[in-house]
Amino acid sequence: MSNIIPQTIGQQYGRRSWAEPWKIKMVEPIRMIGRQEREQALQAAGFNTFLLRSEDVYIDLLTDSGTSAMSDRQWAGIMMGDESYAGSRNFYHLEEAIQTYYGYRYIVPTHQGRGAEHLISQAAIKKGQFIPGNMYFTTTRLHQELAGGTFVDVIIDEAHDPASQRPFKGNIDLDKLQALIDEKGAANIAYISLAGTVNMAGGQPVSMANVRAIHELCGHYNIRVYLDATRMVENCFFIQEREEGYSDKPITAILKEFCSYTDGAWMSAKKDNLVNIGGWLAVNHEDVFEMARNMVVVYEGLHTYGGMAGRDMEALAIGIAESVEDDHVHARVNQVRYLGGLLTEWGVPIVQPVGGHAIFLDAKRFYDHIPQDQFPAQTLAAELYLDSGVRSMERGVVSAGRDPKTGDHRYPALELTRLTIPRRVYTQAHMDVVAESVKAIYDVREQTRGLKMAYEPQYLRFFQARFERL
Ligand SMILES: *Cc1c(COP(=O)(O)O)cnc(C)c1O
């Protein structure tokens, strides 16, 4: 497809290198503070990377949400904002971009992804209904529950196994889905909640064959399929690479085909769509559209801005077009895999295969001498910051919280530290720094001690908990 981005990591060594498909026009200076200052900053933050000041961070891999770099064209679009209350020209640009690239008929803008999740959940779920999906996402499931629904995970079993090398670990298990329909009755299924890629499974993709089969099965029962399109462009890359018949199709064609098997989508534009804020809901059926468009004026703003400024919608419309370019998508995913490739080569345990937006370090194997109640993933995030100023995030026992009945920690099977890569922000040289720092703390892992919790907030404790060294 593209002759500047290699198909495999191996081609990057020894022969012909590749480079990011952009050049830098404006820079934001960053600096690494000294070891002693990092130690102080970490102490002040209670060993929790959420409590660090971003100014004390050198390379920030906390999240890929709203952290992308916009292009010169998007910034030019910002200057073209039409801030009329109603009927802004930028809304029509946004509507056209979504219709062109995703192919849906009706568009409702929202301030970010969860705004769209709220609208679709309220419009399409009746109290007591079930919503089968391929692994939950935090805000998605919460909105489904608030609408009176019950989410049911019907992802394939391999999604829960960090060592399984299956190419499409985001797929829905059709037998599980059929069994649920048989058990509950088709009328009690609100819709299918399909996400591509699957964030909580490590950015694992869904195959075209799978969505086609879901579409067919649901067609029999008149059940609609809605897509969480947040990282769907990255999902298309994996289809192009791994699924037969798609290697010579551009990302735009794959995206259009995939969406054609679904009845609509909600979007956190802060991810794939290359903006710092924004979201949208898009549907093909007029009944849902009417309800959502009516509700958006209550919760977000008028139906031609939905919580975004005109300039935000313009940057988003341009961002959508840029996000589906093959060179961009290849560079994006291959940068993540470049980092994963180095760590794999050096024997550092990570979740395989590497997904589209992040590397997940397997802290249980990384610190196999630190018991889970001494927070190995939290320890890893703290040690990484201390070594190089790189900020990552815990996804393990701290994030899992306590069992409300017993009051004990929940001990999840996966104890992970996430390195999430923002889009178009860091170069390959930054990835080298990150990889070498992970390797450096891996080499001294046996001398590393775990942590104890010194302060524990009642809700979502991972955001504000504080720790001390053992
Ligand atoms: C971030 C995210 C959302 C929620 O979007 P916000 O813009 O953060 O409100 C929904 N689904 C997935 C998969 C996400 O990653």
Coordinates of C-alpha atoms and ligand atoms in Angstrom, one line a residue:
M1 CA 0.0 0.0 0.0
S2 CA 2.4 2.6 1.2
N3 CA 6.1 2.4 0.3
I4 CA 7.3 4.5 3.3
I5 CA 5.9 2.3 6.1
P6 CA 7.2 -1.2 6.4
Q7 CA 4.8 -4.1 6.9
T8 CA 6.8 -5.6 9.7
I9 CA 9.0 -4.3 12.5
G10 CA 11.9 -6.4 11.3
Q11 CA 12.3 -4.3 8.1
Q12 CA 13.1 -1.3 10.2
Y13 CA 16.5 -2.7 11.1
G14 CA 19.6 -2.8 9.0
R15 CA 17.9 -2.1 5.6
R16 CA 15.6 0.9 5.0
S17 CA 14.3 3.0 7.8
W18 CA 10.9 4.7 7.9
A19 CA 9.9 8.0 9.4
E20 CA 6.8 9.6 10.7
P21 CA 4.6 10.9 7.8
W22 CA 4.7 14.5 9.0
K23 CA 7.3 17.2 9.8
I24 CA 7.3 19.4 12.8
K25 CA 6.2 23.0 12.4
M26 CA 5.7 24.0 16.0
V27 CA 7.2 22.5 19.2
E28 CA 6.2 22.3 22.8
P29 CA 9.4 22.2 24.9
I30 CA 9.6 19.4 27.4
R31 CA 12.4 18.6 29.9
M32 CA 13.3 15.9 32.2
I33 CA 13.8 17.1 35.8
G34 CA 16.7 15.5 37.7
R35 CA 16.6 12.2 39.6
Q36 CA 16.3 13.9 43.0
E37 CA 13.4 16.2 41.9
R38 CA 11.7 13.1 40.4
E39 CA 12.0 11.4 43.7
Q40 CA 10.5 14.4 45.5
A41 CA 7.7 14.7 42.9
L42 CA 6.9 11.0 43.3
Q43 CA 6.8 11.3 47.1
A44 CA 4.5 14.3 46.8
A45 CA 2.2 12.4 44.5
G46 CA 2.1 9.4 46.9
F47 CA 3.6 7.1 44.2
N48 CA 0.4 7.6 42.1
T49 CA 1.1 8.8 38.5
F50 CA -2.4 10.4 38.4
L51 CA -1.2 12.8 41.1
L52 CA 1.9 14.0 39.3
R53 CA 2.0 17.5 37.8
S54 CA 2.3 17.2 34.0
E55 CA 5.2 19.7 34.2
D56 CA 7.2 17.2 36.1
V57 CA 6.6 14.5 33.4
Y58 CA 9.1 14.0 30.5
I59 CA 7.2 11.7 28.2
D60 CA 3.5 11.4 29.0
L61 CA 1.9 8.0 28.2
L62 CA -1.0 8.3 30.7
T63 CA -3.7 8.2 27.9
D64 CA -4.3 8.6 24.2
S65 CA -7.6 10.5 25.0
G66 CA -7.6 14.1 23.8
T67 CA -3.8 14.1 23.7
S68 CA -3.3 14.0 19.9
A69 CA -1.4 16.7 18.0
M70 CA -3.6 18.6 15.4
S71 CA -2.3 19.3 12.0
D72 CA -1.6 22.8 10.4
R73 CA -4.9 22.3 8.5
Q74 CA -6.9 21.6 11.6
W75 CA -5.4 24.7 13.3
A76 CA -6.3 26.7 10.2
G77 CA -9.8 25.2 10.6
I78 CA -10.0 26.5 14.1
M79 CA -9.7 30.0 12.6
M80 CA -12.6 29.3 10.4
G81 CA -15.0 28.6 13.2
D82 CA -18.6 29.8 12.5
E83 CA -19.8 30.5 16.1
S84 CA -23.4 31.1 15.1
Y85 CA -25.8 29.5 17.7
A86 CA -27.8 27.6 15.0
G87 CA -26.9 26.1 11.7
S88 CA -23.1 26.7 11.9
R89 CA -21.3 26.0 8.6
N90 CA -18.9 23.8 10.5
F91 CA -21.6 21.4 11.6
Y92 CA -22.4 20.7 7.9
H93 CA -18.7 20.0 7.2
L94 CA -18.7 17.6 10.2
E95 CA -21.9 15.9 9.0
E96 CA -20.5 15.5 5.5
A97 CA -17.2 14.0 6.8
I98 CA -19.0 11.4 8.9
Q99 CA -21.4 10.5 6.1
T100 CA -18.5 10.3 3.6
Y101 CA -16.1 8.2 5.7
Y102 CA -18.3 6.2 8.1
G103 CA -21.4 6.1 5.8
Y104 CA -24.1 6.7 8.4
R105 CA -27.2 8.8 7.5
Y106 CA -28.1 11.0 10.6
I107 CA -25.6 12.8 12.8
V108 CA -25.9 14.2 16.3
P109 CA -22.8 16.1 17.6
T110 CA -21.9 15.8 21.3
H111 CA -19.2 17.2 23.6
Q112 CA -17.3 13.9 23.8
G113 CA -17.9 10.1 23.7
R114 CA -19.9 9.7 26.9
G115 CA -22.4 12.3 25.7
A116 CA -23.1 10.2 22.7
E117 CA -23.3 7.0 24.9
H118 CA -25.8 8.7 27.1
L119 CA -28.0 9.6 24.0
I120 CA -27.9 6.2 22.4
S121 CA -28.5 4.4 25.7
Q122 CA -31.5 6.5 26.6
A123 CA -32.9 6.3 23.0
A124 CA -32.5 2.6 22.4
I125 CA -32.7 0.7 25.7
K126 CA -35.9 -0.1 27.5
K127 CA -35.8 -0.9 31.3
G128 CA -34.9 -4.6 31.8
Q129 CA -33.4 -5.2 28.4
F130 CA -30.0 -6.8 27.8
I131 CA -27.1 -5.4 25.8
P132 CA -24.6 -8.0 24.6
G133 CA -21.1 -6.7 23.7
N134 CA -17.4 -7.5 23.2
M135 CA -16.1 -6.7 26.7
Y136 CA -17.3 -3.8 28.7
F137 CA -16.0 -0.2 28.7
T138 CA -16.4 1.8 31.8
T139 CA -18.5 4.8 30.6
T140 CA -20.3 2.7 28.0
R141 CA -21.6 0.1 30.5
L142 CA -22.5 2.8 33.1
H143 CA -24.7 4.6 30.6
Q144 CA -26.4 1.3 29.6
E145 CA -27.0 0.6 33.3
L146 CA -28.3 4.1 34.0
A147 CA -30.8 3.5 31.1
G148 CA -32.1 0.4 32.9
G149 CA -30.2 -2.2 30.8
T150 CA -27.8 -5.0 31.7
F151 CA -24.6 -5.4 29.8
V152 CA -23.6 -9.0 29.0
D153 CA -20.0 -9.8 27.8
V154 CA -20.1 -12.2 24.8
I155 CA -16.5 -11.7 23.7
I156 CA -14.4 -14.8 22.7
D157 CA -12.6 -16.5 25.6
E158 CA -9.2 -15.8 24.2
A159 CA -9.7 -12.0 24.8
H160 CA -9.0 -12.7 28.5
D161 CA -5.8 -14.5 27.9
P162 CA -2.7 -12.2 27.6
A163 CA -0.6 -14.9 26.0
S164 CA -3.0 -15.9 23.2
Q165 CA -1.8 -14.9 19.8
R166 CA -5.2 -15.0 18.1
P167 CA -5.3 -12.2 15.4
F168 CA -8.9 -11.0 16.2
K169 CA -9.2 -11.2 20.0
G170 CA -11.9 -8.6 20.0
N171 CA -14.4 -10.9 18.2
I172 CA -17.9 -11.7 19.5
D173 CA -18.5 -15.4 20.3
L174 CA -21.5 -16.1 18.1
D175 CA -22.5 -19.1 20.1
K176 CA -22.6 -17.0 23.3
L177 CA -24.7 -14.4 21.5
Q178 CA -27.1 -17.0 20.1
A179 CA -27.4 -18.6 23.6
L180 CA -28.3 -15.2 25.1
I181 CA -30.9 -14.5 22.4
D182 CA -32.4 -18.0 23.0
E183 CA -32.4 -17.5 26.8
K184 CA -33.8 -13.9 27.0
G185 CA -35.7 -13.7 23.7
A186 CA -34.9 -11.3 20.9
A187 CA -37.4 -8.7 22.1
N188 CA -35.4 -8.4 25.4
I189 CA -32.1 -7.5 23.6
A190 CA -31.8 -3.7 23.2
Y191 CA -29.0 -3.9 20.6
I192 CA -25.5 -5.3 20.2
S193 CA -22.8 -3.0 21.6
L194 CA -19.8 -3.8 19.4
A195 CA -16.5 -2.0 20.0
G196 CA -13.5 -1.9 17.6
T197 CA -10.8 -2.1 18.8
V198 CA -11.5 -3.4 22.3
N199 CA -9.8 -1.0 24.8
M200 CA -10.0 -3.2 27.9
A201 CA -8.7 -6.2 26.1
G202 CA -5.5 -4.3 25.1
G203 CA -6.7 -2.7 21.9
Q204 CA -7.6 -6.0 20.2
P205 CA -9.5 -5.9 16.8
V206 CA -12.7 -7.4 15.5
S207 CA -12.6 -9.1 12.0
M208 CA -14.8 -8.2 9.0
A209 CA -16.0 -11.8 9.0
N210 CA -17.2 -11.4 12.6
V211 CA -19.2 -8.2 12.0
R212 CA -20.7 -9.7 8.8
A213 CA -21.8 -12.8 10.8
I214 CA -23.2 -10.6 13.6
H215 CA -25.1 -8.5 11.1
E216 CA -26.6 -11.7 9.5
L217 CA -27.6 -13.3 12.8
C218 CA -29.1 -10.0 14.1
G219 CA -30.9 -9.6 10.8
H220 CA -32.9 -12.8 11.5
Y221 CA -34.1 -11.4 14.9
N222 CA -34.4 -7.7 13.9
I223 CA -31.8 -6.7 16.5
R224 CA -29.8 -3.6 15.7
V225 CA -26.0 -3.4 15.9
Y226 CA -24.4 -0.3 17.2
L227 CA -20.6 0.4 17.1
D228 CA -18.3 2.1 19.5
A229 CA -16.2 3.6 16.7
T230 CA -13.7 5.3 19.1
R231 CA -10.7 3.3 17.7
M232 CA -12.4 1.8 14.6
V233 CA -9.8 3.3 12.2
E234 CA -7.1 1.4 14.1
N235 CA -9.3 -1.7 13.9
C236 CA -9.4 -1.3 10.1
F237 CA -5.6 -1.4 10.0
F238 CA -5.6 -4.9 11.5
I239 CA -8.2 -6.1 9.0
Q240 CA -6.0 -4.8 6.2
E241 CA -3.0 -6.6 7.6
R242 CA -4.5 -9.8 8.8
E243 CA -7.7 -10.7 7.0
E244 CA -7.8 -12.4 3.6
G245 CA -9.0 -10.2 0.8
Y246 CA -8.2 -6.8 2.4
S247 CA -4.5 -6.3 1.9
D248 CA -5.0 -4.1 -1.2
K249 CA -8.0 -2.2 0.1
P250 CA -7.5 1.3 1.5
I251 CA -8.5 2.0 5.1
T252 CA -11.4 4.2 3.8
A253 CA -13.0 1.2 2.0
I254 CA -12.5 -1.1 4.9
L255 CA -14.1 1.4 7.3
K256 CA -17.1 2.0 5.0
E257 CA -17.7 -1.7 4.6
F258 CA -17.4 -2.5 8.3
C259 CA -19.8 0.3 9.3
S260 CA -22.3 -0.9 6.6
Y261 CA -22.9 -4.0 8.7
T262 CA -24.0 -1.8 11.7
D263 CA -26.9 0.5 12.3
G264 CA -25.0 3.4 13.8
A265 CA -22.1 4.4 16.0
W266 CA -21.0 6.5 18.9
M267 CA -17.6 8.2 18.9
S268 CA -15.1 9.7 21.3
A269 CA -13.4 12.0 18.8
K270 CA -10.6 12.5 21.3
K271 CA -9.1 9.2 20.1
D272 CA -9.1 8.2 16.4
N273 CA -10.4 11.6 15.1
L274 CA -7.4 13.6 16.1
V275 CA -9.0 16.4 18.2
N276 CA -8.6 17.4 21.9
I277 CA -12.3 17.5 22.5
G278 CA -15.5 16.3 20.7
G279 CA -17.8 13.4 19.9
W280 CA -20.7 12.3 17.8
L281 CA -23.6 9.9 17.4
A282 CA -24.5 8.6 14.0
V283 CA -27.5 6.4 13.1
N284 CA -29.3 5.1 10.1
H285 CA -32.8 4.8 11.5
E286 CA -35.0 7.9 11.8
D287 CA -36.8 6.8 15.0
V288 CA -33.6 6.7 17.1
F289 CA -32.3 9.8 15.4
E290 CA -35.4 11.8 16.3
M291 CA -35.1 10.8 20.0
A292 CA -31.4 11.5 20.2
R293 CA -31.7 14.8 18.4
N294 CA -34.5 15.8 20.8
M295 CA -32.5 14.8 23.8
V296 CA -29.3 16.5 22.8
V297 CA -30.9 19.9 23.3
V298 CA -31.6 18.9 26.9
Y299 CA -28.2 17.5 27.8
E300 CA -25.5 18.9 25.4
G301 CA -26.6 21.9 23.3
L302 CA -28.5 22.6 20.1
H303 CA -28.5 19.8 17.6
T304 CA -26.1 21.7 15.3
Y305 CA -23.3 22.0 17.9
G306 CA -24.0 19.5 20.7
G307 CA -21.6 21.1 23.2
M308 CA -18.8 21.9 20.7
A309 CA -17.7 25.3 19.5
G310 CA -17.9 25.8 15.7
R311 CA -14.1 25.8 15.5
D312 CA -14.0 22.4 17.4
M313 CA -16.4 20.9 14.8
E314 CA -14.2 22.2 11.9
A315 CA -11.1 20.8 13.4
L316 CA -13.0 17.5 13.9
A317 CA -14.3 17.4 10.3
I318 CA -10.7 17.8 9.0
G319 CA -9.4 15.4 11.7
I320 CA -11.7 12.7 10.4
A321 CA -10.4 13.0 6.9
E322 CA -6.8 12.9 8.1
S323 CA -7.4 10.0 10.5
V324 CA -8.4 7.6 7.7
E325 CA -5.3 8.2 5.5
D326 CA -3.3 5.0 5.1
D327 CA 0.0 6.6 5.8
H328 CA -1.3 8.0 9.1
V329 CA -2.9 4.8 10.3
H330 CA 0.2 2.7 9.4
A331 CA 2.5 5.1 11.2
R332 CA 0.2 5.3 14.2
V333 CA -0.1 1.6 14.8
N334 CA 3.4 0.8 13.8
Q335 CA 4.8 3.3 16.3
V336 CA 3.0 1.4 19.0
R337 CA 4.3 -1.9 17.6
Y338 CA 7.8 -0.5 17.3
L339 CA 7.8 0.0 21.1
G340 CA 6.3 -3.4 21.6
G341 CA 8.8 -5.0 19.3
L342 CA 11.8 -3.6 21.2
L343 CA 10.4 -4.8 24.5
T344 CA 9.6 -8.3 23.2
E345 CA 13.1 -8.6 21.7
W346 CA 14.5 -7.7 25.1
G347 CA 12.4 -10.3 26.9
V348 CA 10.2 -7.8 28.8
P349 CA 6.8 -9.4 29.5
I350 CA 3.9 -7.6 27.7
V351 CA 0.4 -8.5 26.5
Q352 CA 0.5 -10.1 23.1
P353 CA -0.2 -9.5 20.3
V354 CA 0.4 -5.7 20.5
G355 CA -2.8 -3.8 19.9
G356 CA -3.5 -0.5 18.3
H357 CA -3.1 2.2 21.0
A358 CA -1.0 1.0 23.9
I359 CA 1.6 -1.4 25.3
F360 CA 0.5 -3.3 28.4
L361 CA 3.4 -4.4 30.6
D362 CA 2.6 -7.6 32.4
A363 CA 3.5 -6.5 36.0
K364 CA 2.8 -10.0 37.5
R365 CA 5.6 -11.5 35.4
F366 CA 7.7 -8.3 35.5
Y367 CA 7.9 -8.3 39.3
D368 CA 7.1 -12.0 40.0
H369 CA 8.5 -11.6 43.6
I370 CA 6.0 -8.9 44.5
P371 CA 2.7 -10.3 45.7
Q372 CA -0.5 -8.7 44.2
D373 CA -1.4 -7.0 47.5
Q374 CA 1.8 -5.1 47.3
F375 CA 0.7 -3.5 43.9
P376 CA 3.2 -4.7 41.3
A377 CA 1.7 -2.6 38.5
Q378 CA 1.5 0.5 40.6
T379 CA 5.1 -0.1 41.6
L380 CA 6.1 -0.5 38.0
A381 CA 4.5 2.8 37.0
A382 CA 6.3 4.5 39.9
E383 CA 9.7 3.0 39.1
L384 CA 9.4 3.9 35.4
Y385 CA 8.7 7.6 36.3
L386 CA 11.6 7.6 38.8
D387 CA 14.0 6.2 36.1
S388 CA 13.1 8.5 33.2
G389 CA 10.2 10.8 33.9
V390 CA 7.9 8.6 31.7
R391 CA 4.3 8.6 33.0
S392 CA 2.2 5.4 32.6
M393 CA -0.9 4.1 34.3
E394 CA -1.8 1.2 36.6
R395 CA -4.5 -1.3 35.4
G396 CA -4.5 -3.9 38.1
V397 CA -5.5 -4.5 41.7
V398 CA -5.7 -0.7 42.5
S399 CA -8.0 0.0 39.5
A400 CA -10.1 -3.1 40.3
G401 CA -11.1 -1.7 43.7
R402 CA -12.7 -3.7 46.6
D403 CA -15.4 -6.3 46.6
P404 CA -18.4 -4.5 48.1
K405 CA -19.5 -7.6 50.0
T406 CA -16.3 -8.8 51.6
G407 CA -14.4 -5.5 51.6
D408 CA -11.3 -7.3 50.3
H409 CA -9.2 -6.2 47.3
R410 CA -10.5 -7.6 44.0
Y411 CA -7.6 -9.5 42.5
P412 CA -8.0 -9.3 38.7
A413 CA -6.3 -11.9 36.5
L414 CA -4.5 -9.1 34.6
E415 CA -2.1 -6.9 36.6
L416 CA -0.9 -4.4 34.0
T417 CA 0.9 -1.1 33.5
R418 CA -0.3 0.7 30.4
L419 CA 1.9 2.8 28.1
T420 CA -0.6 4.6 26.0
I421 CA 0.7 6.4 22.9
P422 CA -0.8 9.8 21.9
R423 CA -1.2 10.3 18.1
R424 CA 1.4 12.3 16.2
V425 CA 2.9 13.6 19.4
Y426 CA 6.1 11.7 20.0
T427 CA 8.8 10.4 17.6
Q428 CA 10.5 7.1 17.3
A429 CA 13.4 8.6 19.4
H430 CA 10.9 9.1 22.3
M431 CA 9.9 5.4 21.9
D432 CA 13.6 4.4 22.2
V433 CA 13.9 6.4 25.5
V434 CA 10.7 4.7 26.8
A435 CA 11.9 1.2 25.8
E436 CA 15.3 1.6 27.3
S437 CA 13.9 2.9 30.5
V438 CA 11.6 -0.1 30.9
K439 CA 14.5 -2.4 30.2
A440 CA 16.6 -0.6 32.8
I441 CA 14.1 -1.1 35.6
Y442 CA 13.5 -4.7 34.4
D443 CA 17.2 -5.4 34.8
V444 CA 17.1 -4.3 38.5
R445 CA 13.7 -5.8 39.1
E446 CA 14.9 -8.2 41.9
Q447 CA 15.9 -5.2 44.1
T448 CA 12.6 -3.5 43.7
R449 CA 10.2 -3.6 46.6
G450 CA 6.4 -3.2 46.5
L451 CA 4.2 -0.5 48.0
K452 CA 1.6 -0.3 50.7
M453 CA -1.5 1.9 50.5
A454 CA -1.4 4.9 52.8
Y455 CA -4.6 6.6 51.7
E456 CA -7.6 5.1 50.0
P457 CA -10.6 7.1 48.7
Q458 CA -14.0 5.5 48.5
Y459 CA -14.7 5.8 44.8
L460 CA -12.5 5.0 41.8
R461 CA -9.5 4.7 44.2
F462 CA -6.9 4.5 41.4
F463 CA -7.2 8.3 40.7
Q464 CA -6.4 9.5 44.2
A465 CA -4.9 6.7 46.3
R466 CA -1.6 7.3 47.9
F467 CA 1.2 4.8 48.6
E468 CA 4.4 4.4 50.5
R469 CA 7.5 2.2 49.9
L470 CA 7.7 -1.0 51.8
Ligands
LIG1 C1 -12.7 7.0 25.8 C2 -13.7 6.1 25.4 C3 -15.1 6.3 25.5 C4 -15.6 7.5 26.2 O1 -15.3 8.7 25.5 P1 -15.0 10.1 26.2 O2 -14.7 11.0 25.1 O3 -13.9 9.9 27.1 O4 -16.2 10.5 26.9 C5 -15.9 5.3 25.1 N1 -15.5 4.2 24.6 C6 -14.2 3.9 24.5 C7 -13.7 2.6 23.9 C8 -13.2 4.8 24.9 O5 -11.9 4.5 24.8

